[in-house]
Amino acid sequence: MFDIALGDTVITRKSHPCGGSEWECVRVGADIKLKCRTCGRVIMLDREECRKRTKKIIKADENI
């Protein structure tokens, strides 16, 4: 199962046009809202699309 929570960092397979590949999870539900850590752009993806694009999830408690 795709397990993601608020505050987790998602590293994507492809980088964003700004050059960043790290995203912060700011909303979880039927859709997942991610905010680019480099430029601040916000995107919303459904769970399946987010799972496909994700390379790695770093849990919020590991970021400290």
XYZ file of N, CA and C in Angstrom:
192
model
N 0.835 -1.192 0.000
C 0.000 0.000 0.000
C 0.873 1.246 0.000
N 0.396 2.297 -0.625
C 1.112 3.566 -0.721
C 0.860 4.357 0.557
N 1.861 4.450 1.409
C 1.714 5.077 2.721
C 2.428 6.426 2.740
N 1.652 7.497 2.775
C 2.208 8.846 2.802
C 1.421 9.664 3.823
N 2.104 10.564 4.531
C 1.468 11.382 5.563
C 1.886 12.839 5.402
N 1.191 13.713 6.103
C 1.524 15.136 6.067
C 2.960 15.360 6.522
N 3.658 16.230 5.824
C 5.017 16.574 6.191
C 6.085 15.668 5.608
N 5.684 14.543 5.015
C 6.658 13.644 4.392
C 7.283 14.312 3.172
N 8.515 13.930 2.868
C 9.194 14.410 1.674
C 9.140 13.311 0.624
N 8.709 13.681 -0.569
C 8.609 12.739 -1.684
C 9.689 13.094 -2.694
N 10.485 12.108 -3.077
C 11.480 12.295 -4.128
C 10.925 11.636 -5.382
N 10.814 12.424 -6.454
C 10.194 11.937 -7.685
C 11.222 11.341 -8.642
N 10.727 10.517 -9.558
C 11.597 9.879 -10.551
C 12.189 10.910 -11.519
N 11.357 11.841 -11.967
C 11.816 12.910 -12.861
C 11.869 14.206 -12.067
N 12.796 15.072 -12.418
C 12.873 16.351 -11.704
C 11.878 17.349 -12.297
N 11.511 18.312 -11.485
C 10.625 19.409 -11.879
C 11.417 20.332 -12.816
N 10.780 21.096 -13.698
C 11.504 22.006 -14.579
C 12.423 23.000 -13.851
N 12.138 23.286 -12.583
C 13.005 24.190 -11.815
C 14.292 23.486 -11.386
N 14.350 22.171 -11.534
C 15.545 21.412 -11.171
C 15.405 20.610 -9.897
N 14.354 20.851 -9.133
C 14.152 20.148 -7.873
C 13.401 18.839 -8.058
N 13.705 17.879 -7.192
C 12.972 16.614 -7.239
C 12.419 16.253 -5.864
N 12.512 17.180 -4.909
C 11.969 16.953 -3.573
C 10.692 17.758 -3.389
N 9.656 17.074 -2.907
C 8.342 17.676 -2.711
C 7.889 17.412 -1.288
N 7.223 18.377 -0.672
C 6.662 18.217 0.669
C 5.169 17.943 0.539
N 4.691 16.940 1.258
C 3.272 16.602 1.244
C 2.527 17.576 2.154
N 1.573 18.325 1.594
C 0.829 19.316 2.374
C -0.648 18.967 2.527
N -1.129 17.917 1.808
C -2.519 17.482 1.954
C -2.615 16.016 1.546
N -3.348 15.248 2.338
C -3.553 13.834 2.042
C -5.041 13.549 2.090
N -5.521 12.831 1.115
C -6.930 12.437 1.032
C -7.084 11.575 -0.192
N -8.174 11.756 -0.917
C -8.341 11.053 -2.178
C -7.265 11.504 -3.159
N -6.918 12.797 -3.084
C -5.815 13.366 -3.859
C -4.700 13.744 -2.894
N -3.501 13.869 -3.430
C -2.349 14.258 -2.622
C -1.818 15.566 -3.173
N -1.621 16.546 -2.291
C -1.097 17.844 -2.695
C 0.368 17.911 -2.285
N 1.228 18.247 -3.251
C 2.660 18.331 -3.018
C 3.163 19.729 -3.331
N 4.144 20.185 -2.546
C 4.742 21.505 -2.741
C 6.231 21.317 -3.024
N 6.701 21.891 -4.131
C 8.106 21.777 -4.516
C 8.973 22.497 -3.489
N 10.009 21.832 -3.012
C 10.898 22.434 -2.018
C 11.847 23.450 -2.634
N 11.981 23.460 -3.961
C 12.891 24.387 -4.622
C 12.199 25.696 -4.994
N 11.062 25.602 -5.701
C 10.420 26.812 -6.213
C 9.087 27.140 -5.535
N 8.522 26.206 -4.763
C 7.272 26.470 -4.064
C 6.011 26.157 -4.858
N 6.145 25.644 -6.053
C 4.990 25.286 -6.881
C 4.179 24.182 -6.200
N 2.855 24.272 -6.270
C 1.980 23.281 -5.641
C 1.238 22.517 -6.730
N 1.229 21.177 -6.599
C 0.504 20.329 -7.539
C -0.388 19.372 -6.765
N -1.446 18.896 -7.410
C -2.313 17.874 -6.828
C -2.347 16.680 -7.764
N -2.136 15.510 -7.189
C -2.163 14.264 -7.950
C -3.077 13.281 -7.251
N -3.732 12.418 -8.034
C -4.482 11.359 -7.377
C -3.460 10.345 -6.831
N -3.899 9.494 -5.924
C -2.975 8.568 -5.248
C -2.203 7.681 -6.218
N -2.865 7.167 -7.229
C -2.213 6.261 -8.179
C -1.126 6.981 -8.971
N -1.414 8.189 -9.440
C -0.435 8.965 -10.196
C 0.758 9.318 -9.314
N 0.507 9.684 -8.067
C 1.584 10.011 -7.133
C 2.457 8.782 -6.872
N 1.830 7.619 -6.727
C 2.581 6.384 -6.496
C 3.501 6.079 -7.680
N 3.003 6.290 -8.897
C 3.796 6.029 -10.098
C 4.996 6.962 -10.210
N 4.813 8.217 -9.822
C 5.882 9.217 -9.970
C 6.898 9.205 -8.827
N 6.587 8.509 -7.742
C 7.434 8.529 -6.553
C 8.579 7.537 -6.648
N 9.766 8.020 -6.305
C 10.956 7.178 -6.239
C 11.202 6.739 -4.801
N 11.042 7.690 -3.857
C 11.323 7.418 -2.453
C 10.505 8.364 -1.577
N 10.101 7.871 -0.394
C 9.402 8.701 0.584
C 10.269 8.784 1.832
N 10.547 10.004 2.266
C 11.284 10.220 3.504
C 10.272 10.699 4.536
N 10.086 9.941 5.588
C 9.092 10.259 6.612
C 9.459 11.553 7.340
N 8.440 12.269 7.814
C 8.617 13.560 8.467
C 9.508 13.466 9.701
N 9.401 12.385 10.475
C 10.210 12.257 11.689
C 11.681 11.969 11.360
N 12.005 11.548 10.135
C 13.391 11.326 9.722
C 14.048 12.608 9.236
N 13.249 13.655 8.928
C 13.787 14.915 8.431
C 14.467 15.739 9.518
N 14.189 15.438 10.765
C 14.684 16.262 11.893
C 16.154 16.110 12.100
